[in-house]
Coordinates of C-alpha atoms in Angstrom, one line a residue:
X429 CA 70.3 1.8 -39.1
X430 CA 69.2 4.9 -37.1
X431 CA 65.7 4.4 -38.5
X432 CA 65.6 0.8 -37.4
X433 CA 66.7 1.8 -33.9
X434 CA 63.9 4.4 -33.8
X435 CA 61.3 2.0 -34.9
X436 CA 62.5 -0.5 -32.3
X437 CA 62.3 2.0 -29.5
X438 CA 58.8 3.0 -30.6
X439 CA 57.8 -0.7 -30.7
X440 CA 59.2 -1.2 -27.2
X441 CA 57.4 1.9 -25.9
X442 CA 54.1 0.8 -27.5
X443 CA 54.4 -2.7 -26.2
X444 CA 55.2 -1.4 -22.7
X445 CA 52.2 1.0 -22.9
X446 CA 49.9 -1.8 -24.0
X447 CA 51.2 -4.0 -21.2
X448 CA 50.7 -1.2 -18.7
X449 CA 47.2 -0.6 -19.9
X450 CA 46.3 -4.2 -19.7
X451 CA 47.9 -4.4 -16.2
X452 CA 46.0 -1.4 -15.0
X453 CA 42.7 -2.8 -16.4
X454 CA 43.3 -6.1 -14.7
X455 CA 44.0 -4.2 -11.4
X456 CA 40.9 -2.0 -11.8
X457 CA 38.7 -5.0 -12.7
X458 CA 39.9 -6.8 -9.6
X459 CA 39.0 -3.8 -7.5
X460 CA 35.6 -3.7 -9.1
X461 CA 34.9 -7.4 -8.5
X462 CA 35.9 -6.9 -4.9
X463 CA 33.4 -4.0 -4.6
X464 CA 36.4 -1.6 -4.0
X465 CA 34.7 1.0 -6.2
X466 CA 36.8 3.9 -4.8
X467 CA 40.0 2.4 -6.1
X468 CA 38.4 1.1 -9.4
X469 CA 37.1 4.5 -10.3
X470 CA 40.5 6.2 -10.1
X471 CA 42.1 3.6 -12.4
X472 CA 39.2 3.5 -14.9
X473 CA 39.1 7.3 -15.2
X474 CA 42.9 7.6 -15.6
X475 CA 42.7 5.0 -18.4
X476 CA 39.8 6.8 -20.1
X477 CA 41.5 10.1 -20.2
X478 CA 44.6 8.5 -21.6
X479 CA 42.5 7.4 -24.6
X480 CA 41.6 3.9 -23.6
X481 CA 37.8 3.7 -24.3
X482 CA 35.7 0.5 -24.3
X483 CA 32.1 -0.4 -23.5
X484 CA 33.3 -2.7 -20.8
X485 CA 35.4 0.0 -19.1
X486 CA 32.5 2.5 -19.3
X487 CA 30.0 0.1 -18.0
X488 CA 32.1 -0.7 -14.9
X489 CA 33.1 3.0 -14.4
X490 CA 29.5 4.1 -14.5
X491 CA 28.4 1.2 -12.3
X492 CA 31.1 2.1 -9.8
X493 CA 29.7 5.6 -9.3
X494 CA 26.1 4.2 -9.4
X495 CA 26.8 1.7 -6.6
X496 CA 28.6 4.4 -4.6
X497 CA 25.4 6.5 -4.9
X498 CA 27.2 9.2 -6.8
X499 CA 24.5 9.4 -9.5
X500 CA 25.7 12.8 -10.9
X501 CA 29.0 11.2 -12.1
X502 CA 27.2 8.0 -13.0
X503 CA 25.0 10.0 -15.4
X504 CA 28.1 11.3 -17.1
X505 CA 29.6 7.9 -17.7
X506 CA 26.4 6.2 -18.6
X507 CA 26.1 9.0 -21.2
X508 CA 29.5 8.1 -22.5
X509 CA 28.5 4.5 -22.7
X510 CA 25.2 5.2 -24.4
X511 CA 27.1 7.3 -27.0
X512 CA 29.2 4.4 -28.2
X513 CA 26.8 1.5 -27.6
X514 CA 23.1 1.8 -28.3
X515 CA 22.1 -1.8 -27.7
X516 CA 22.4 -1.8 -23.9
X517 CA 20.8 -4.4 -21.6
X518 CA 17.6 -3.2 -20.0
X519 CA 19.1 -2.6 -16.6
X520 CA 21.6 0.0 -18.0
X521 CA 18.7 2.0 -19.4
X522 CA 17.1 1.9 -15.9
X523 CA 20.4 3.0 -14.2
X524 CA 20.9 5.7 -16.8
X525 CA 17.4 7.0 -16.2
X526 CA 17.9 7.1 -12.4
X527 CA 21.2 8.9 -12.8
X528 CA 19.7 11.5 -15.2
X529 CA 17.0 12.2 -12.6
X530 CA 19.8 13.0 -10.1
X531 CA 20.8 15.9 -12.4
X532 CA 17.2 16.8 -13.0
X533 CA 17.1 15.8 -16.7
X534 CA 13.7 14.3 -16.3
X535 CA 12.7 14.4 -20.0
X536 CA 15.8 12.4 -21.0
X537 CA 15.3 10.1 -18.0
X538 CA 11.7 9.4 -19.1
X539 CA 13.0 8.6 -22.6
X540 CA 15.4 6.0 -21.1
X541 CA 12.6 4.6 -18.9
X542 CA 10.5 4.2 -22.0
X543 CA 13.3 2.1 -23.6
X544 CA 13.6 0.1 -20.4
X545 CA 9.8 -0.5 -20.4
X546 CA 9.8 -1.6 -24.0
X547 CA 12.5 -4.1 -23.4
X548 CA 11.4 -5.4 -20.0
X549 CA 7.6 -4.8 -19.8
X550 CA 7.0 -7.5 -17.1
X551 CA 9.4 -5.7 -14.7
X552 CA 7.4 -4.1 -11.8
X553 CA 9.4 -0.8 -12.3
X554 CA 8.4 -0.8 -16.0
X555 CA 4.7 -1.3 -15.1
X556 CA 4.8 1.5 -12.5
X557 CA 6.5 3.8 -15.0
X558 CA 3.6 3.1 -17.5
X559 CA 0.9 3.5 -14.8
X560 CA 2.4 6.7 -13.5
X561 CA 3.5 8.6 -16.5
X562 CA 2.5 11.8 -14.7
X563 CA 4.6 10.8 -11.6
X564 CA 6.0 14.3 -11.2
X565 CA 2.5 15.8 -10.9
X566 CA 1.5 13.0 -8.5
X567 CA 4.6 13.8 -6.3
X568 CA 3.8 17.5 -6.4
X569 CA 0.4 16.9 -4.8
X570 CA 2.2 15.8 -1.6
X571 CA 5.1 18.2 -1.7
X572 CA 5.9 21.1 0.6
X573 CA 4.7 19.3 3.7
X574 CA 8.0 19.5 5.6
X575 CA 10.3 22.2 6.9
X576 CA 13.9 21.0 6.7
X577 CA 17.2 22.0 8.1
X578 CA 20.6 20.5 8.7
X579 CA 20.7 18.5 11.9
X580 CA 23.9 20.2 13.1
X581 CA 25.9 17.0 13.7
X582 CA 27.3 16.3 10.3
X583 CA 30.9 16.0 9.2
X584 CA 32.8 15.9 5.9
X585 CA 32.2 12.1 6.1
X586 CA 29.0 10.1 5.7
X587 CA 26.4 10.5 8.6
X588 CA 23.2 8.6 8.2
X589 CA 20.6 6.2 9.6
X590 CA 19.2 7.7 12.8
X591 CA 17.0 6.2 15.5
X592 CA 15.3 7.3 18.8
X593 CA 16.8 6.1 22.1
X594 CA 14.8 7.8 24.9
X595 CA 15.8 11.5 24.8
X596 CA 18.8 10.6 22.6
X597 CA 19.3 10.1 18.9
X598 CA 21.6 7.3 17.8
X599 CA 23.1 7.6 14.3
X600 CA 25.7 6.0 12.0
X601 CA 28.9 7.9 11.0
X602 CA 32.0 7.2 8.9
X603 CA 33.8 10.1 10.8
X604 CA 37.4 9.2 11.6
X605 CA 39.1 9.6 14.9
X606 CA 42.6 9.5 13.4
X607 CA 42.6 10.5 9.7
X608 CA 46.2 9.3 9.2
X609 CA 46.2 5.8 10.7
X610 CA 42.5 4.7 10.7
X611 CA 41.6 2.0 8.2
X612 CA 39.4 3.0 5.2
X613 CA 36.6 1.1 3.4
X614 CA 37.6 0.2 -0.2
X615 CA 34.0 0.7 -1.2
X616 CA 33.6 4.3 -0.1
X617 CA 37.2 5.5 0.5
X618 CA 36.0 6.7 4.0
X619 CA 36.5 5.2 7.4
X620 CA 34.4 2.3 8.6
X621 CA 31.1 3.3 10.2
X622 CA 30.3 3.3 13.9
X623 CA 27.3 4.1 16.0
X624 CA 27.2 7.5 17.8
X625 CA 24.8 9.0 20.3
X626 CA 23.7 12.6 20.7
X627 CA 21.3 14.5 23.1
X628 CA 18.0 15.6 21.7
X629 CA 16.1 18.6 23.0
X630 CA 12.3 19.2 22.9
X631 CA 12.5 21.1 19.6
X632 CA 14.7 18.4 18.0
X633 CA 18.0 20.3 18.4
X634 CA 21.0 17.9 18.7
X635 CA 24.1 18.3 20.7
X636 CA 27.0 16.5 22.4
X637 CA 28.1 13.8 20.0
X638 CA 29.7 10.7 21.6
X639 CA 30.6 7.3 20.3
X640 CA 28.3 4.5 21.6
X641 CA 30.3 2.5 24.2
X642 CA 30.7 -1.2 24.5
X643 CA 31.2 -3.9 22.0
X644 CA 28.5 -2.9 19.5
X645 CA 31.1 -0.9 17.5
X646 CA 33.9 -2.9 16.0
X647 CA 36.8 -2.3 13.7
X648 CA 34.5 -2.8 10.7
X649 CA 31.1 -1.3 9.9
X650 CA 28.4 -1.0 12.5
X651 CA 25.3 0.9 11.6
X652 CA 21.5 1.5 11.7
X653 CA 20.3 0.6 15.2
X654 CA 16.7 0.4 16.6
X655 CA 15.9 0.2 20.3
X656 CA 12.9 -1.2 22.2
X657 CA 10.8 1.4 24.0
X658 CA 12.1 0.2 27.4
X659 CA 15.7 0.9 26.1
X660 CA 16.9 -2.5 27.1
X661 CA 17.3 -4.2 23.7
X662 CA 18.9 -3.0 20.5
X663 CA 19.0 -4.5 17.0
X664 CA 21.8 -3.2 14.8
X665 CA 23.6 -3.9 11.5
X666 CA 27.2 -5.1 11.3
X667 CA 29.5 -6.4 8.7
X668 CA 29.5 -10.1 8.0
X669 CA 33.3 -10.1 7.9
X670 CA 36.1 -12.7 7.8
X671 CA 39.2 -11.3 9.4
X672 CA 42.2 -13.2 8.1
X673 CA 45.6 -11.7 8.9
X674 CA 44.1 -8.2 8.8
X675 CA 42.8 -8.6 5.3
X676 CA 39.3 -7.2 4.9
X677 CA 36.9 -9.6 3.2
X678 CA 33.8 -7.8 4.3
X679 CA 31.0 -7.8 1.8
X680 CA 27.7 -8.8 3.4
X681 CA 25.7 -7.5 6.4
X682 CA 24.0 -9.1 9.4
X683 CA 21.6 -7.9 12.1
X684 CA 22.6 -8.4 15.7
X685 CA 20.8 -8.1 19.0
X686 CA 22.2 -6.9 22.3
X687 CA 20.8 -6.2 25.8
X688 CA 21.6 -3.5 28.2
X689 CA 23.1 -4.7 31.5
X690 CA 24.3 -2.2 34.1
X691 CA 24.8 0.5 31.4
X692 CA 26.7 -1.7 29.0
X693 CA 25.5 -3.6 25.9
X694 CA 26.0 -7.3 26.4
X695 CA 24.9 -10.7 24.9
X696 CA 25.6 -9.6 21.4
X697 CA 24.1 -12.3 19.2
X698 CA 23.3 -12.5 15.5
X699 CA 19.8 -13.2 14.4
X700 CA 19.0 -16.8 13.2
X701 CA 18.0 -15.8 9.7
X702 CA 21.3 -14.1 9.0
X703 CA 23.5 -15.8 6.4
X704 CA 27.0 -15.8 4.8
X705 CA 25.3 -15.9 1.4
X706 CA 23.2 -12.8 1.6
X707 CA 22.8 -9.5 3.5
X708 CA 20.2 -8.7 6.2
X709 CA 20.3 -5.1 7.4
X710 CA 18.6 -1.9 8.6
X711 CA 16.2 -3.2 11.3
X712 CA 13.0 -1.5 12.4
X713 CA 10.4 -2.4 15.0
X714 CA 6.6 -2.3 14.7
X715 CA 4.9 0.0 17.3
X716 CA 3.8 -3.1 19.3
X717 CA 7.4 -4.5 18.9
X718 CA 5.9 -7.9 17.8
X719 CA 7.6 -7.6 14.4
X720 CA 11.0 -6.7 13.1
X721 CA 11.2 -5.2 9.6
X722 CA 14.5 -5.2 7.6
X723 CA 16.0 -5.1 4.2
X724 CA 17.6 -8.1 2.6
X725 CA 18.5 -9.9 -0.7
X726 CA 17.8 -13.3 0.8
X727 CA 16.1 -16.0 -1.3
X728 CA 12.6 -14.9 -2.3
X729 CA 13.8 -11.3 -2.9
X730 CA 12.1 -9.7 -5.9
X731 CA 14.9 -7.2 -6.7
X732 CA 18.3 -6.0 -5.5
X733 CA 17.0 -5.7 -2.0
X734 CA 13.4 -6.0 -0.5
X735 CA 11.6 -5.2 2.7
X736 CA 10.8 -8.2 4.9
X737 CA 9.2 -8.7 8.3
X738 CA 9.6 -11.4 10.8
X739 CA 7.6 -12.1 14.0
X740 CA 9.3 -11.7 17.3
X741 CA 7.9 -14.5 19.6
X742 CA 7.1 -14.0 23.3
X743 CA 10.3 -16.0 24.3
X744 CA 12.5 -13.8 22.1
X745 CA 12.7 -16.4 19.2
X746 CA 11.8 -15.5 15.7
X747 CA 9.3 -16.7 13.1
X748 CA 10.0 -17.1 9.4
X749 CA 10.9 -13.9 7.5
X750 CA 8.1 -12.8 5.1
X751 CA 8.5 -10.7 2.0
X752 CA 6.1 -7.8 2.0
X753 CA 5.2 -8.4 -1.6
X754 CA 5.2 -6.6 -5.0
X755 CA 3.1 -3.7 -3.9
X756 CA 6.1 -2.5 -1.9
X757 CA 9.0 -4.3 -3.4
X758 CA 10.3 -4.0 -7.0
X759 CA 13.2 -5.3 -9.0
X760 CA 15.1 -2.2 -7.7
X761 CA 16.2 -1.4 -4.2
X762 CA 13.8 -1.1 -1.3
X763 CA 15.6 -0.5 2.0
X764 CA 15.7 1.5 5.3
X765 CA 12.2 0.6 6.6
X766 CA 10.6 2.5 9.5
X767 CA 7.2 2.0 11.1
X768 CA 5.5 5.0 12.7
X769 CA 3.2 4.9 15.7
X770 CA 0.4 5.6 13.2
X771 CA 1.2 2.3 11.5
X772 CA 2.7 3.9 8.4
X773 CA 5.5 2.0 6.8
X774 CA 8.2 4.4 5.5
X775 CA 11.0 3.1 3.3
X776 CA 13.5 4.2 0.6
X777 CA 13.2 2.9 -3.0
X778 CA 14.6 3.6 -6.4
X779 CA 12.1 1.2 -8.0
X780 CA 9.0 3.3 -7.5
X781 CA 8.7 6.5 -9.7
X782 CA 10.6 9.2 -7.9
X783 CA 12.7 12.4 -8.2
X784 CA 16.0 10.5 -8.5
X785 CA 18.2 8.1 -6.5
X786 CA 16.5 6.7 -3.5
X787 CA 13.2 8.5 -2.5
X788 CA 11.2 8.1 0.7
X789 CA 7.8 6.4 0.2
X790 CA 5.0 5.5 2.6
X791 CA 2.5 2.7 2.7
X792 CA -0.4 2.9 5.2
X793 CA -2.0 0.2 7.3
X794 CA -5.7 0.8 8.3
X795 CA -7.6 -1.7 10.5
X796 CA -5.4 -4.6 9.4
X797 CA -6.0 -3.8 5.6
X798 CA -3.1 -2.6 3.6
X799 CA -3.8 0.2 1.1
X800 CA -3.0 -0.8 -2.4
X801 CA -0.8 2.1 -3.3
X802 CA 2.6 3.4 -2.3
X803 CA 3.0 7.1 -2.1
X804 CA 6.0 9.3 -2.6
X805 CA 6.2 11.7 0.4
X806 CA 7.1 14.5 -2.0
X807 CA 9.5 17.4 -2.0
X808 CA 11.3 19.0 -0.2
X809 CA 12.0 15.9 1.8
X810 CA 12.8 14.0 -1.4
X811 CA 15.3 15.4 -3.8
X812 CA 17.0 14.4 -7.1
X813 CA 19.7 12.6 -5.0
X814 CA 19.5 9.8 -2.4
X815 CA 17.0 10.4 0.4
X816 CA 16.4 7.6 3.0
X817 CA 16.5 6.7 6.7
X818 CA 13.1 8.5 7.5
X819 CA 12.3 8.7 11.2
X820 CA 9.4 10.6 12.9
X821 CA 7.8 11.2 16.3
X822 CA 4.1 11.3 15.4
X823 CA 3.3 13.2 18.5
X824 CA 5.7 16.1 18.1
X825 CA 5.8 15.8 14.2
X826 CA 9.6 16.1 14.5
X827 CA 11.9 13.7 12.7
X828 CA 15.1 13.1 10.8
X829 CA 16.2 11.7 7.5
X830 CA 19.4 11.2 5.5
X831 CA 20.3 12.7 2.1
X832 CA 23.3 13.2 -0.1
X833 CA 21.7 16.3 -1.7
X834 CA 23.6 19.3 -2.8
X835 CA 24.7 21.7 0.0
X836 CA 25.6 19.0 2.5
X837 CA 28.9 18.6 4.4
X838 CA 29.7 15.0 3.6
X839 CA 28.7 12.1 1.5
X840 CA 25.5 11.6 3.4
X841 CA 24.1 14.1 5.9
X842 CA 21.3 13.9 8.5
X843 CA 18.6 16.5 8.3
X844 CA 16.0 17.5 10.9
X845 CA 12.4 18.1 9.7
X846 CA 9.0 19.1 11.0
X847 CA 5.9 17.6 9.4
X848 CA 3.6 20.6 8.6
X849 CA 0.7 18.6 7.1
X850 CA -0.3 14.9 6.9
X851 CA 0.1 13.1 3.6
X852 CA -3.1 12.9 1.6
X853 CA -3.9 9.3 0.7
X854 CA -6.0 8.8 -2.4
X855 CA -9.5 7.6 -1.8
X856 CA -9.7 3.8 -2.3
X857 CA -13.0 1.9 -1.9
X858 CA -13.7 -1.8 -2.2
X859 CA -17.2 -3.2 -2.8
X860 CA -18.4 -6.5 -1.4
X861 CA -21.3 -8.1 0.5
X862 CA -23.3 -11.2 1.4
X863 CA -26.3 -12.9 -0.2
X864 CA -28.8 -14.7 2.1
X865 CA -32.2 -16.3 2.1
X866 CA -34.5 -13.5 3.3
X867 CA -36.8 -15.8 5.3
X868 CA -34.2 -18.1 6.8
X869 CA -31.1 -15.8 6.9
X870 CA -28.9 -18.6 5.5
X871 CA -26.1 -17.8 3.0
X872 CA -26.9 -18.5 -0.6
X873 CA -23.9 -20.1 -2.2
X874 CA -23.6 -19.8 -6.0
X875 CA -25.7 -16.6 -6.3
X876 CA -24.7 -14.6 -9.4
X877 CA -23.8 -11.0 -8.6
X878 CA -23.5 -8.5 -11.4
X879 CA -22.1 -5.0 -11.0
X880 CA -23.3 -2.1 -13.3
X881 CA -22.1 1.5 -13.4
X882 CA -24.4 4.5 -13.2
X883 CA -25.1 4.2 -17.0
X884 CA -26.1 0.6 -16.5
X885 CA -23.0 -0.7 -18.3
X886 CA -22.0 -4.1 -17.0
X887 CA -18.6 -4.0 -15.2
X888 CA -18.1 -7.4 -13.5
X889 CA -19.8 -10.7 -12.6
X890 CA -18.9 -12.7 -9.5
X891 CA -20.3 -15.8 -7.8
X892 CA -21.1 -15.8 -4.0
X893 CA -19.0 -18.3 -2.1
X894 CA -20.1 -21.0 0.4
X895 CA -20.5 -18.3 3.1
X896 CA -22.7 -16.2 0.7
X897 CA -20.0 -13.5 0.5
X898 CA -18.9 -11.9 -2.7
X899 CA -16.1 -9.4 -3.6
X900 CA -16.5 -7.0 -6.5
X901 CA -13.0 -5.5 -5.9
X902 CA -12.0 -1.8 -6.1
X903 CA -14.6 0.8 -7.1
X904 CA -14.7 4.5 -7.6
X905 CA -15.2 6.8 -4.6
X906 CA -18.4 8.9 -4.6
X907 CA -19.8 6.9 -7.5
X908 CA -23.2 5.2 -8.0
X909 CA -23.5 1.6 -9.0
X910 CA -26.2 -1.0 -9.4
X911 CA -25.9 -4.6 -8.1
X912 CA -28.1 -7.3 -9.6
X913 CA -28.4 -10.6 -7.8
X914 CA -29.8 -13.8 -9.3
X915 CA -30.2 -17.4 -8.1
X916 CA -32.4 -20.3 -9.3
X917 CA -35.7 -20.6 -7.4
X918 CA -35.3 -17.1 -6.0
X919 CA -36.6 -13.7 -7.2
X920 CA -33.9 -11.6 -8.7
X921 CA -33.3 -8.2 -7.1
X922 CA -31.4 -5.0 -8.2
X923 CA -30.2 -2.4 -5.7
X924 CA -28.5 0.9 -6.1
X925 CA -25.3 1.6 -4.2
X926 CA -23.6 4.9 -3.6
X927 CA -19.9 4.6 -2.7
X928 CA -18.6 6.9 0.1
X929 CA -16.0 9.6 -0.7
X930 CA -13.5 8.2 1.8
X931 CA -11.3 5.1 1.8
X932 CA -12.7 1.9 3.1
X933 CA -15.0 -1.0 2.2
X934 CA -18.6 -0.8 1.2
X935 CA -20.5 -3.9 2.4
X936 CA -23.9 -4.6 0.9
X937 CA -26.2 -7.3 2.4
X938 CA -28.5 -8.8 -0.2
X939 CA -31.5 -10.8 0.8
X940 CA -33.4 -12.9 -1.8
X941 CA -37.0 -14.2 -1.6
X942 CA -37.8 -17.6 -2.9
X943 CA -39.7 -17.4 -6.2
X944 CA -41.8 -20.4 -5.1
X945 CA -43.0 -20.2 -1.5
X946 CA -45.2 -22.5 0.5
X947 CA -48.5 -20.8 1.5
X948 CA -50.6 -22.0 4.4
X949 CA -53.9 -21.1 6.0
X950 CA -53.6 -18.0 8.1
X951 CA -50.8 -16.4 6.0
X952 CA -51.4 -12.7 5.2
X953 CA -50.5 -12.2 1.5
X954 CA -49.8 -8.5 2.3
X955 CA -46.8 -9.7 4.5
X956 CA -45.8 -12.5 2.2
X957 CA -45.6 -10.2 -0.8
X958 CA -44.4 -7.2 1.2
X959 CA -47.1 -5.1 -0.2
X960 CA -46.9 -1.4 0.3
X961 CA -49.7 0.2 2.2
X962 CA -52.8 0.2 0.0
X963 CA -53.8 3.9 0.2
X964 CA -57.2 5.5 -0.4
X965 CA -58.0 9.1 -0.7
X966 CA -59.4 10.8 2.3
X967 CA -62.9 9.4 3.2
X968 CA -62.9 7.6 -0.2
X969 CA -63.0 3.9 -1.1
X970 CA -62.2 3.8 -4.8
X971 CA -59.0 2.0 -5.9
X972 CA -56.2 4.5 -6.8
X973 CA -53.5 3.5 -9.5
X974 CA -50.8 3.0 -6.8
X975 CA -53.2 0.7 -4.9
X976 CA -54.0 -1.2 -8.1
X977 CA -50.3 -1.9 -8.5
X978 CA -50.1 -3.6 -5.2
X979 CA -53.4 -5.5 -5.7
X980 CA -52.1 -6.9 -9.0
X981 CA -49.5 -8.8 -6.9
X982 CA -52.3 -10.5 -4.9
X983 CA -54.2 -11.2 -8.2
X984 CA -51.0 -12.8 -9.6
X985 CA -50.7 -15.2 -6.6
X986 CA -54.4 -16.1 -6.7
X987 CA -54.3 -16.7 -10.4
X988 CA -51.3 -19.0 -10.1
X989 CA -52.8 -20.8 -7.1
X990 CA -56.5 -21.4 -8.1
X991 CA -57.4 -23.4 -5.0
X992 CA -56.8 -20.7 -2.4
X993 CA -59.5 -18.5 -0.9
X994 CA -58.8 -15.1 0.6
X995 CA -60.5 -13.1 3.2
X996 CA -60.0 -9.3 2.7
X997 CA -59.8 -7.4 5.9
X998 CA -59.7 -3.6 6.0
X999 CA -58.8 -1.6 9.1
X1000 CA -58.7 2.1 10.0
X1001 CA -57.1 4.1 12.8
X1002 CA -59.1 5.5 15.8
X1003 CA -59.6 9.0 14.4
X1004 CA -63.3 9.7 13.5
X1005 CA -66.1 7.9 15.3
X1006 CA -66.2 4.1 15.6
X1007 CA -69.3 3.8 13.5
X1008 CA -67.9 6.0 10.8
X1009 CA -64.6 4.0 10.7
X1010 CA -66.6 0.7 10.6
X1011 CA -68.6 1.8 7.5
X1012 CA -65.6 3.3 5.8
X1013 CA -63.6 0.1 6.2
X1014 CA -66.5 -2.0 4.9
X1015 CA -66.7 0.1 1.7
X1016 CA -62.9 -0.2 1.2
X1017 CA -62.8 -4.0 1.8
X1018 CA -65.6 -4.5 -0.8
X1019 CA -64.0 -2.1 -3.2
X1020 CA -60.8 -4.1 -3.0
X1021 CA -62.7 -7.4 -3.5
X1022 CA -64.6 -6.0 -6.5
X1023 CA -61.3 -4.9 -8.1
X1024 CA -60.0 -8.5 -8.0
X1025 CA -63.3 -9.9 -9.3
X1026 CA -63.3 -7.4 -12.1
X1027 CA -59.8 -8.6 -13.1
X1028 CA -60.8 -12.3 -13.2
X1029 CA -60.8 -13.8 -9.7
X1030 CA -63.9 -15.9 -9.0
X1031 CA -66.2 -14.2 -6.4
X1032 CA -66.5 -17.6 -4.6
X1033 CA -62.9 -17.4 -3.7
X1034 CA -63.2 -14.0 -1.9
X1035 CA -64.8 -12.6 1.2
X1036 CA -64.4 -9.1 2.5
X1037 CA -65.1 -7.4 5.8
X1038 CA -64.3 -4.0 7.4
X1039 CA -63.2 -3.9 11.0
X1040 CA -62.9 -0.2 11.5
X1041 CA -60.8 0.6 14.6
X1042 CA -61.7 -2.6 16.4
X1043 CA -58.3 -4.3 15.9
X1044 CA -55.7 -1.6 16.6
X1045 CA -52.1 -2.8 16.6
X1046 CA -50.8 -0.3 19.1
X1047 CA -51.8 2.1 21.9
X1048 CA -53.4 4.7 19.5
X1049 CA -57.0 4.4 20.7
X1050 CA -59.5 7.3 21.1
X1051 CA -58.0 10.1 23.2
X1052 CA -54.4 8.9 23.0
X1053 CA -51.9 11.3 21.4
X1054 CA -50.0 9.5 18.6
X1055 CA -47.8 10.5 15.7
X1056 CA -48.9 10.1 12.1
X1057 CA -46.6 7.2 11.7
X1058 CA -48.2 5.4 14.7
X1059 CA -51.7 5.9 13.3
X1060 CA -50.4 4.6 9.9
X1061 CA -49.6 1.2 11.4
X1062 CA -53.3 0.7 12.1
X1063 CA -54.5 1.7 8.6
X1064 CA -54.0 -1.5 6.7
X1065 CA -55.4 -4.1 4.4
X1066 CA -55.0 -7.8 5.1
X1067 CA -55.4 -10.7 2.7
X1068 CA -55.7 -13.8 4.9
X1069 CA -55.6 -17.2 3.3
X1070 CA -58.6 -19.1 4.7
X1071 CA -58.4 -22.2 2.4

């Protein structure tokens, strides 16, 4: 009987324990589904250490830390998950890789990224990982360009997202006025964020923290503001919350605009592209204030969040938001944009190869043409943890950014930096040009353009468009190429091109001669055929080999056109006596004629005469001081069609 009672008690205890575990799991899952990661983590960890282990629990526990940006703990729990379940979905390999970077286990992280790439090769993050296998070496090239120190305004809570406001700095903080009674965010376990303002000295030192007054701050999150240069308009982020009987249902974010009236922020309105179905956050203004940049997961987003821009119209209305595309955006997170006065777009991303968590990247605009590559700004600004919220004054080179790196006071801290050296953009060159009719200057649509490298290996073939233009795409800087151009009824040409050793576009104009040209009486075949100057040795009249090469072109035309007759005219410059020059030119004209006759042209089709210095083309007569080049103009042979 005693045994049966014991067994019954054990059964009751076991049943109660199982019920308690199930109840706890339901509670934790509910917190997780409501993005209350702070509460979910406490329950999941307690259940794990009591012996309850499952793939689902470990997935949610690791994700909770990952979404809270605590990648160090995320790495621990993704490791536990990987130990009991090898067939993870691709995204878990990616998150595990990112988390491993946070604890500087880069080799293991690369191993996980390789698995991710094998399973999800079309993902932009996978392609970048394959393209930049030496990403750590690439990052190192632009490292060490900043001196960094704590900004001096941080607390034990999260402080982040700064912006310039005249001689002030406005930033976001979760610091609490009343630690006992103030409401906390279930996502972070900290107080809701508000906007604060601090004075900024010439050397970037900050002092005198005060809460931004007015109705911008609310009882829920307000963050990441940007101000127009006149200080009269602000764009800022606020929760898209529904307040029903004090129960917080805040999940999404919206951007609002407010104007300054008599020292107070008024006319607070949300922007028209906000939604209750997606988030819009972290506004930034272009230098000319004609565009607003922001992060969002609105329809058309490539990843978890993308960078968008939208035109601000003259009347204050807005255009249609435009995704910045897959050069910048990935399937990961791109967020916290900032546009410098040098037209450089800085943003945070965990989709591009980085050191861990969010890294700061830059993308440059040059004369309205985007460069094709995103660059990591390097250490020490970037670390193995989250680094974001980049802000810089391009004149003073002073700026601020946010990081949750080791050694900080709170979850996120604001750091001050000075840029010591500009980032080095890789040389990028693009090759293009235009094909035209040499005589008429008109574009030649349909011309075939072939690109060869310096070893004459064919690289690419393109066809000129209706405007005669062609685009051969990216080419190597400081490299030599050959461009061959062909079109029916035109003579083909081939030109060498040496590409500059600096970023830009090399534009090559290509002019084609018609292979069949109409000849008329009075035309000079020397000009039609663009003959080089037919040279004779000093005081001589015999035909040199180089002169024979040019005369062969005249011979070819006369052979193909048996009805034309040509008058050969030889001219000299004014040096030597007039009589001497006349006789010399006569000998040269006849020597030229005899060469053509010897090679097969009927004597009846040729006449020859020397004009000496009697038909000068410029001022270089006797006694006039001229350069050698000016005299050369007068030393010429003409082949005039007389029939």
